[in-house]
């Protein structure tokens, strides 16, 4: 079996960095790098909620995801009128659900938090890096709102959230697949978990392949370890703003 | 804990029926009923393939999913120009991937198989019923093509496929959720498996909730048993056309 | 001249059946079969009216028509963003006008009745079957509203409505064309009439052909007889719910 | 009963004029005025045919219809992405069918004739004026093609075509309704006929009203007389170019 | 150097005419002809303003521009859902800005003025003819509103506006380019000015070419002289309605 | 008159930096910063040309421009199906024209160069920074193609290009407006010039204001000096790759 790119161990994350306050315009603005995957996660706040929530006294959180045209080896055309990118739709729904699972929307007031995840450079794992970075941007945005909120941020945010991919490549179970591994993988899992070790989402797919119960079990175990490392990195970058115990 | 609707056991499927040749127009045409969920699955054959496959001598399989406006208690507006239903996009991608996992496209010739799943009546589990019914429609459509195919159907179809939902409702793990359970569920899994017991897709989601590793494990076990029952029902309805050993 | 398919007389309807309460989800839900043409007509009620009627104390009725992809011999692509099916637009406008002609909208209250006609299987005459079936679905839906209405249904519905096609095929005037006759017809009429024998709509078209005044006259006479048979069938299926004298 | 506007008799057309060669850019370009209804009908020629006709050696004819925003008393918004005007779709399909009925497309060569009917000012009867004017534009456009055509125009055009509205207003049967009559009419017919007195299309509609067989008969008779007058006017404006005997 | 078409001098406008009250339907309706370029400019008034102005007590002015399909030598397809004509978008934004520069919107009340410029025949300079004609239509529309306005029109309209193109063709600086000159031009300027000689917009473009500062200066000078002629023509056609000193 | 933000002189550029090879995925990838305006300019190469150029042996260059949602103080919604952002359309057309003016497309072979300018942070002057950065990305992309090109880059690129804004703020003529100046400006010019001092585009606009000939002249002079500074910065960042003498 050939070794992983850059000599990584099967259970090793790519180098991960967060650049907070990457832009001045959005209250939360985090550039997350996982190896060569680079995503800009911004969190904007709007003083309105969707129609179905108006007058209910609670807030909303939604996400959008897109890849810049130059973010892939072959230029990716932008979404145009009348042409939907099904993959982007799936991903932004996943990001939204994942973040909503750890925010108590009833404590937000009638506000909408917009998490925008724009891929600057894609090398596999863009959706999981988006979730991991979006959590940091969310904390920064809530921090900027602090004076307008009734409750402390540590009450509004009930847990942290991070996400990672795992997969079966050449028969080996690997953590945090980069692009060349992703296309070679028979099975690909995206796992979203809280910092306290609970699951928010498990999506395991065999595209033109299948997998056994035993493989399912050990891939989930591998992901769980990776999430713990991501949570530690989020905690470190947020420092005193870390909203959890 | 209140009992399940209609006195079902937690590990019991709803009554399931397949009506094959439901219409004369499509070569595969199966009305699948799972309790009050009713889906029409048709399989049409087109003698062309998408651009990225032209001239490669292999076939393609794709799926579309939609709900009729009258299929839900509150009328569901149709997709209109410029308004995308993200949920439908996700579901039709899932159906397509699931079916492609058990078809050897290289043996199809340059043809496209279209699986259309239209929900006549929705009572939870429409995406999983779609997959389970689509497999039967696929076999019927291939049967109608038999004389044009080089290889036998039992060679083209490498396994059967079925899907089921499981979830955590009021703390109980339940199989095959109907609508009132689905909205009350804290955790919702959709599991796609082959007749031989291998996994194609596992999607577990806690919408505004989370779940533990132990819950994940036992929900997957519950789904596995349900899939075995579905496979038996598919085998029975297809009779001599069952393409597998 | 070759005989009609299935040995039908020139002035004979295809076998016609209505299955009421076909689904549980919509208050009116009728599967109408005219030979091999099968249409699901549902009638949903929404507690709002379009902008131009808000505050006027009257109701609205509108219709939508679509063909399922597998309803024709060659798969019919769904309407997509930015691509309009002109034929569907024409048909749904016709269905809406036809039903509005026999409903006193001022007695409805501020409600919208949605008539959705989805073609399950197409063998000619889908638009006329849609109208004939939609009337039955409308009565059932109003029945479910009975307690919320000020006036009796027999006051709101001023007449019954049904529709039929007639055409000139191989020089013969025929009633209720099926698909193979429809494509061979030189002239094609769709006639919408009330149960009391008045006309709502007459649409006669010679696609790449023309017709004389005498042909016009006798085709309309043929249609009138067919409508009487359809009205009798509607009356029979509705039984005691028949809202007219 | 109040008299008609401008003292017209019930069976009298509005003043009708054709301005040929209204613009230099299109080979056929006719401004047709019927009273205060003004439509610019252009006929352009493209050296290609739609996909379904490529390689068959015959031509195609299609039509588009639109109203300028300032053509009505209340500004009419333009069609925008994702918003379809069902009425315009119906009308342009009618115009296309009507013209195709009198052109032998097999003698055109692989060309498409585009009939564009743009309403400059609307005062009722825009669709029928469009058809009547489009015929004149068509003859002019074919004239400009003369040297490229194998057969004479009198062979390609098999008959002339014109159209008129009739309706029931205040119980009176009237020819060529203007706007104030159109909105007051209980029944509205659009009739398309050839110069030789054959019917191409009869569309009779009772919007929120119905009509009897006797009314149908006498409205059609009234329209027939009007069409004869329109045909005479077309013949006069075309002079020596009149392609028929 | 070959002479200009029709023997025009380099600094000479094409023959210019305005036909006011071209249609009865819109309160301002001007057909402007500049040589063979013909544009219908209508000005409609709506009693509402866009959302961002509601409740602010001021008005709005906006413009739309389109070319009729038959207005060019090769048929121009209409804008369809999902296909944007970038050039039209640019032009209608320019028309709107140009007219807003000379209207005091705060004196309009909560009304929207819609300037629609539809090109009947295109022979170069359609955008500048649109602006020049739209000003005349605007004055006529305000005149029709006179009784509803608090202030006199001469207070609401602060200046007149007109526009012209200039360009470099075969090394010669020319005023008011017609189509054959436009496509041959190395540099093309559109200049919008007020009647009092101030600039509203200068757009100079070298498509696949560049120009010097000296050329810029003398082209602007040439345009300035042309605008003076256009202003005189506007003043003459409006006569006593000319709202300026 | 209050001083400029950050104590800038009226004729002084904001600090300008180029980060080349900002991403690995696109052959040209430049992050340009002008003060707080940040734009990512990528240049991708596709081995095809638009339909109108196929078989002509020459290449094409086109541009797209978009703002990330978090790039402005108030979140900017993404372009969605059926909703066009007219301003973006204008800007991307300007970028494309500007770059095409200095590339000899006939020496490219049948290739398309895609310049994508995505605004990461907006503080005024995003369109001009896009052009200035896109030139650097273009040179880098051509460098990566070098072995596939027949001619040297110094032959394909005929000049350099840069762009800057100037405007009238509080009566003062200022170079390189930032956002707070831009909204306060009475007049706003965008000037695109080559490194050799020739003009490609001059766009001067008075939104709800006008300007004199003298102001036009001196604003253009101010821009010319700014362009010289930008050209020097481009030359410095490209070093030996500078394709001009």
Tab-separated table of C-alpha atoms in Angstrom, chain C:
chain	number	residue	atom	x	y	z
C	1	UNK	CA	-61.984	3.010	-43.159
C	2	UNK	CA	-60.325	0.957	-40.383
C	3	UNK	CA	-62.461	0.496	-37.257
C	4	UNK	CA	-61.704	2.404	-34.037
C	5	UNK	CA	-59.391	0.832	-31.501
C	6	UNK	CA	-61.159	-1.692	-29.229
C	7	UNK	CA	-64.138	-1.733	-31.547
C	8	UNK	CA	-65.621	1.502	-30.233
C	9	UNK	CA	-68.470	3.213	-32.075
C	10	UNK	CA	-67.714	6.713	-33.363
C	11	UNK	CA	-70.029	8.259	-30.783
C	12	UNK	CA	-68.997	6.092	-27.840
C	13	UNK	CA	-67.042	7.196	-24.769
C	14	UNK	CA	-64.181	5.116	-23.455
C	15	UNK	CA	-64.917	3.236	-20.207
C	16	UNK	CA	-64.957	5.876	-17.469
C	17	UNK	CA	-64.398	5.410	-13.737
C	18	UNK	CA	-63.914	7.738	-10.800
C	19	UNK	CA	-62.102	6.608	-7.635
C	20	UNK	CA	-62.992	9.102	-4.924
C	21	UNK	CA	-60.913	9.600	-1.754
C	22	UNK	CA	-57.986	8.192	-3.696
C	23	UNK	CA	-55.605	9.748	-1.173
C	24	UNK	CA	-56.300	10.789	2.417
C	25	UNK	CA	-54.235	13.934	2.323
C	26	UNK	CA	-56.343	16.228	0.116
C	27	UNK	CA	-59.994	16.964	0.944
C	28	UNK	CA	-60.930	16.246	-2.666
C	29	UNK	CA	-58.955	13.452	-4.341
C	30	UNK	CA	-60.307	11.691	-7.407
C	31	UNK	CA	-58.541	9.292	-9.744
C	32	UNK	CA	-60.338	9.484	-13.067
C	33	UNK	CA	-59.778	6.823	-15.709
C	34	UNK	CA	-61.017	7.231	-19.285
C	35	UNK	CA	-59.773	4.164	-21.059
C	36	UNK	CA	-55.999	4.227	-20.541
C	37	UNK	CA	-55.884	7.893	-19.649
C	38	UNK	CA	-55.459	8.244	-15.886
C	39	UNK	CA	-55.446	11.571	-14.054
C	40	UNK	CA	-55.275	12.279	-10.341
C	41	UNK	CA	-57.383	15.355	-9.553
C	42	UNK	CA	-56.937	16.780	-6.073
C	43	UNK	CA	-58.661	19.790	-4.588
C	44	UNK	CA	-56.898	21.542	-1.702
C	45	UNK	CA	-58.199	24.516	0.254
C	46	UNK	CA	-55.992	27.393	1.385
C	47	UNK	CA	-57.268	30.017	3.830
C	48	UNK	CA	-55.892	32.899	1.733
C	49	UNK	CA	-56.639	34.573	-1.594
C	50	UNK	CA	-54.367	36.190	-4.202
C	51	UNK	CA	-53.365	39.818	-3.617
C	52	UNK	CA	-55.944	41.245	-6.020
C	53	UNK	CA	-58.783	39.758	-3.931
C	54	UNK	CA	-57.595	40.443	-0.374
C	55	UNK	CA	-60.264	42.148	1.673
C	56	UNK	CA	-63.035	41.690	-0.897
C	57	UNK	CA	-64.727	38.894	1.032
C	58	UNK	CA	-64.799	36.487	-1.881
C	59	UNK	CA	-62.804	33.409	-2.789
C	60	UNK	CA	-60.686	32.158	-5.683
C	61	UNK	CA	-60.230	28.950	-7.637
C	62	UNK	CA	-57.128	28.084	-9.623
C	63	UNK	CA	-55.755	25.000	-11.348
C	64	UNK	CA	-52.439	23.410	-12.175
C	65	UNK	CA	-51.786	20.614	-14.674
C	66	UNK	CA	-48.721	18.478	-15.172
C	67	UNK	CA	-47.761	15.160	-16.697
C	68	UNK	CA	-45.631	12.746	-14.693
C	69	UNK	CA	-42.403	11.883	-16.548
C	70	UNK	CA	-43.428	8.242	-16.971
C	71	UNK	CA	-46.954	9.027	-18.202
C	72	UNK	CA	-46.028	8.979	-21.885
C	73	UNK	CA	-44.306	6.448	-24.105
C	74	UNK	CA	-41.273	8.676	-24.426
C	75	UNK	CA	-40.266	10.108	-21.024
C	76	UNK	CA	-41.527	13.673	-20.589
C	77	UNK	CA	-38.949	15.905	-18.859
C	78	UNK	CA	-40.265	17.890	-15.902
C	79	UNK	CA	-40.635	21.624	-16.098
C	80	UNK	CA	-37.383	23.160	-15.036
C	81	UNK	CA	-36.329	26.614	-14.054
C	82	UNK	CA	-36.356	28.809	-17.115
C	83	UNK	CA	-38.111	26.365	-19.443
C	84	UNK	CA	-41.839	26.815	-19.812
C	85	UNK	CA	-44.140	24.201	-21.219
C	86	UNK	CA	-46.602	26.329	-23.170
C	87	UNK	CA	-49.048	23.471	-23.595
C	88	UNK	CA	-49.306	22.938	-19.826
C	89	UNK	CA	-49.870	26.642	-19.280
C	90	UNK	CA	-52.725	26.649	-21.771
C	91	UNK	CA	-54.331	23.592	-20.232
C	92	UNK	CA	-54.214	24.760	-16.654
C	93	UNK	CA	-55.740	28.081	-17.629
C	94	UNK	CA	-58.550	26.191	-19.372
C	95	UNK	CA	-59.214	23.996	-16.335
C	96	UNK	CA	-59.336	27.011	-14.038
C	97	UNK	CA	-61.735	28.970	-16.268
C	98	UNK	CA	-63.999	25.950	-16.685
C	99	UNK	CA	-64.403	25.352	-12.970
C	100	UNK	CA	-64.761	29.040	-12.107
C	101	UNK	CA	-67.715	29.204	-14.504
C	102	UNK	CA	-69.827	27.015	-12.221
C	103	UNK	CA	-68.685	28.218	-8.779
C	104	UNK	CA	-70.072	31.328	-7.132
C	105	UNK	CA	-66.812	32.612	-5.702
C	106	UNK	CA	-68.603	35.282	-3.685
C	107	UNK	CA	-70.053	32.575	-1.430
C	108	UNK	CA	-66.694	30.922	-0.667
C	109	UNK	CA	-65.277	33.347	1.854
C	110	UNK	CA	-61.611	34.327	1.532
C	111	UNK	CA	-60.350	30.918	0.484
C	112	UNK	CA	-58.510	29.544	-2.513
C	113	UNK	CA	-59.474	26.218	-4.022
C	114	UNK	CA	-56.500	24.571	-5.745
C	115	UNK	CA	-57.341	22.007	-8.394
C	116	UNK	CA	-54.245	19.959	-9.249
C	117	UNK	CA	-54.514	17.604	-12.188
C	118	UNK	CA	-51.537	15.275	-12.497
C	119	UNK	CA	-51.483	12.871	-15.392
C	120	UNK	CA	-50.460	9.374	-14.273
C	121	UNK	CA	-50.897	7.814	-17.712
C	122	UNK	CA	-51.653	9.628	-20.946
C	123	UNK	CA	-53.628	8.144	-23.814
C	124	UNK	CA	-55.306	11.237	-25.277
C	125	UNK	CA	-57.919	13.487	-23.690
C	126	UNK	CA	-55.961	14.326	-20.547
C	127	UNK	CA	-57.216	17.915	-20.367
C	128	UNK	CA	-60.872	16.954	-20.727
C	129	UNK	CA	-60.570	14.093	-18.236
C	130	UNK	CA	-58.923	16.590	-15.870
C	131	UNK	CA	-61.937	18.891	-16.013
C	132	UNK	CA	-64.439	16.075	-15.639
C	133	UNK	CA	-62.577	14.641	-12.652
C	134	UNK	CA	-61.843	18.021	-11.098
C	135	UNK	CA	-65.552	18.706	-10.757
C	136	UNK	CA	-65.965	15.601	-8.612
C	137	UNK	CA	-62.927	16.511	-6.498
C	138	UNK	CA	-64.317	20.002	-6.048
C	139	UNK	CA	-67.609	18.718	-4.681
C	140	UNK	CA	-65.798	16.441	-2.237
C	141	UNK	CA	-63.559	19.265	-1.059
C	142	UNK	CA	-66.482	21.604	-0.512
C	143	UNK	CA	-68.219	18.822	1.396
C	144	UNK	CA	-65.266	18.688	3.802
C	145	UNK	CA	-65.581	22.453	4.280
C	146	UNK	CA	-69.327	22.331	4.842
C	147	UNK	CA	-69.277	23.424	8.463
C	148	UNK	CA	-67.174	26.497	7.648
C	149	UNK	CA	-69.385	27.704	4.806
C	150	UNK	CA	-72.304	30.081	5.217
C	151	UNK	CA	-74.316	28.718	2.322
C	152	UNK	CA	-75.118	25.156	1.242
C	153	UNK	CA	-72.952	23.620	-1.484
C	154	UNK	CA	-75.968	23.462	-3.774
C	155	UNK	CA	-75.980	27.259	-3.633
C	156	UNK	CA	-72.224	27.701	-4.216
C	157	UNK	CA	-72.088	25.305	-7.171
C	158	UNK	CA	-74.391	26.660	-9.838
C	159	UNK	CA	-74.098	23.814	-12.342
C	160	UNK	CA	-71.937	20.770	-13.048
C	161	UNK	CA	-69.122	20.814	-15.616
C	162	UNK	CA	-67.578	18.170	-17.862
C	163	UNK	CA	-65.425	18.163	-20.977
C	164	UNK	CA	-64.756	15.939	-23.959
C	165	UNK	CA	-62.762	15.899	-27.172
C	166	UNK	CA	-64.133	15.228	-30.616
C	167	UNK	CA	-62.266	15.123	-33.892
C	168	UNK	CA	-62.093	14.316	-37.530
C	169	UNK	CA	-60.091	11.142	-38.135
C	170	UNK	CA	-59.837	9.625	-41.586
C	171	UNK	CA	-62.865	11.686	-42.510
C	172	UNK	CA	-64.954	10.280	-39.648
C	173	UNK	CA	-66.271	12.370	-36.763
C	174	UNK	CA	-65.333	10.636	-33.546
C	175	UNK	CA	-65.981	11.184	-29.839
C	176	UNK	CA	-63.324	10.965	-27.093
C	177	UNK	CA	-60.147	10.474	-29.120
C	178	UNK	CA	-57.442	8.268	-27.748
C	179	UNK	CA	-53.786	8.962	-28.477
C	180	UNK	CA	-53.411	7.140	-31.786
C	181	UNK	CA	-56.531	8.889	-33.063
C	182	UNK	CA	-55.427	12.249	-31.697
C	183	UNK	CA	-52.175	12.262	-33.664
C	184	UNK	CA	-53.996	11.128	-36.818
C	185	UNK	CA	-56.794	13.717	-36.467
C	186	UNK	CA	-57.015	16.563	-38.952
C	187	UNK	CA	-59.252	18.541	-36.644
C	188	UNK	CA	-59.448	18.401	-32.860
C	189	UNK	CA	-62.129	20.007	-30.674
C	190	UNK	CA	-62.222	20.292	-26.917
C	191	UNK	CA	-65.656	21.174	-25.611
C	192	UNK	CA	-66.514	22.144	-22.048
C	193	UNK	CA	-70.188	22.197	-21.084
C	194	UNK	CA	-72.388	22.320	-18.053
C	195	UNK	CA	-74.699	19.531	-17.011
C	196	UNK	CA	-77.634	21.733	-18.030
C	197	UNK	CA	-76.368	21.796	-21.614
C	198	UNK	CA	-74.769	25.223	-21.853
C	199	UNK	CA	-71.317	25.825	-23.307
C	200	UNK	CA	-68.364	27.121	-21.264
C	201	UNK	CA	-65.641	26.700	-23.831
C	202	UNK	CA	-65.303	25.496	-27.393
C	203	UNK	CA	-61.797	25.121	-28.799
C	204	UNK	CA	-61.560	23.760	-32.292
C	205	UNK	CA	-58.192	23.535	-33.988
C	206	UNK	CA	-56.991	22.342	-37.326
C	207	UNK	CA	-53.238	21.843	-36.923
C	208	UNK	CA	-51.940	22.021	-40.490
C	209	UNK	CA	-55.517	21.516	-41.671
C	210	UNK	CA	-58.805	23.380	-41.901
C	211	UNK	CA	-62.484	22.524	-41.509
C	212	UNK	CA	-65.843	23.624	-42.845
C	213	UNK	CA	-68.823	25.170	-41.112
C	214	UNK	CA	-70.765	21.948	-41.527
C	215	UNK	CA	-68.005	19.944	-39.836
C	216	UNK	CA	-67.924	22.474	-37.009
C	217	UNK	CA	-71.635	22.099	-36.492
C	218	UNK	CA	-71.750	18.352	-36.420
C	219	UNK	CA	-68.652	17.992	-34.219
C	220	UNK	CA	-70.269	20.264	-31.636
C	221	UNK	CA	-73.408	18.130	-31.767
C	222	UNK	CA	-71.353	14.987	-31.209
C	223	UNK	CA	-69.623	16.548	-28.217
C	224	UNK	CA	-72.921	17.613	-26.702
C	225	UNK	CA	-74.115	14.021	-26.585
C	226	UNK	CA	-70.842	12.889	-25.000
C	227	UNK	CA	-71.080	15.552	-22.283
C	228	UNK	CA	-74.531	14.247	-21.333
C	229	UNK	CA	-73.038	10.792	-20.741
C	230	UNK	CA	-70.204	12.254	-18.667
C	231	UNK	CA	-72.638	14.240	-16.559
C	232	UNK	CA	-74.632	11.100	-15.836
C	233	UNK	CA	-71.457	9.344	-14.682
C	234	UNK	CA	-70.526	12.250	-12.407
C	235	UNK	CA	-74.001	12.216	-10.921
C	236	UNK	CA	-73.788	8.506	-10.281
C	237	UNK	CA	-70.410	8.618	-8.544
C	238	UNK	CA	-71.405	11.519	-6.317
C	239	UNK	CA	-74.747	9.981	-5.376
C	240	UNK	CA	-76.339	11.963	-2.578
C	241	UNK	CA	-73.610	14.595	-2.758
C	242	UNK	CA	-74.724	15.648	-6.242
C	243	UNK	CA	-75.301	19.328	-5.578
C	244	UNK	CA	-77.799	20.016	-8.347
C	245	UNK	CA	-81.488	19.296	-8.831
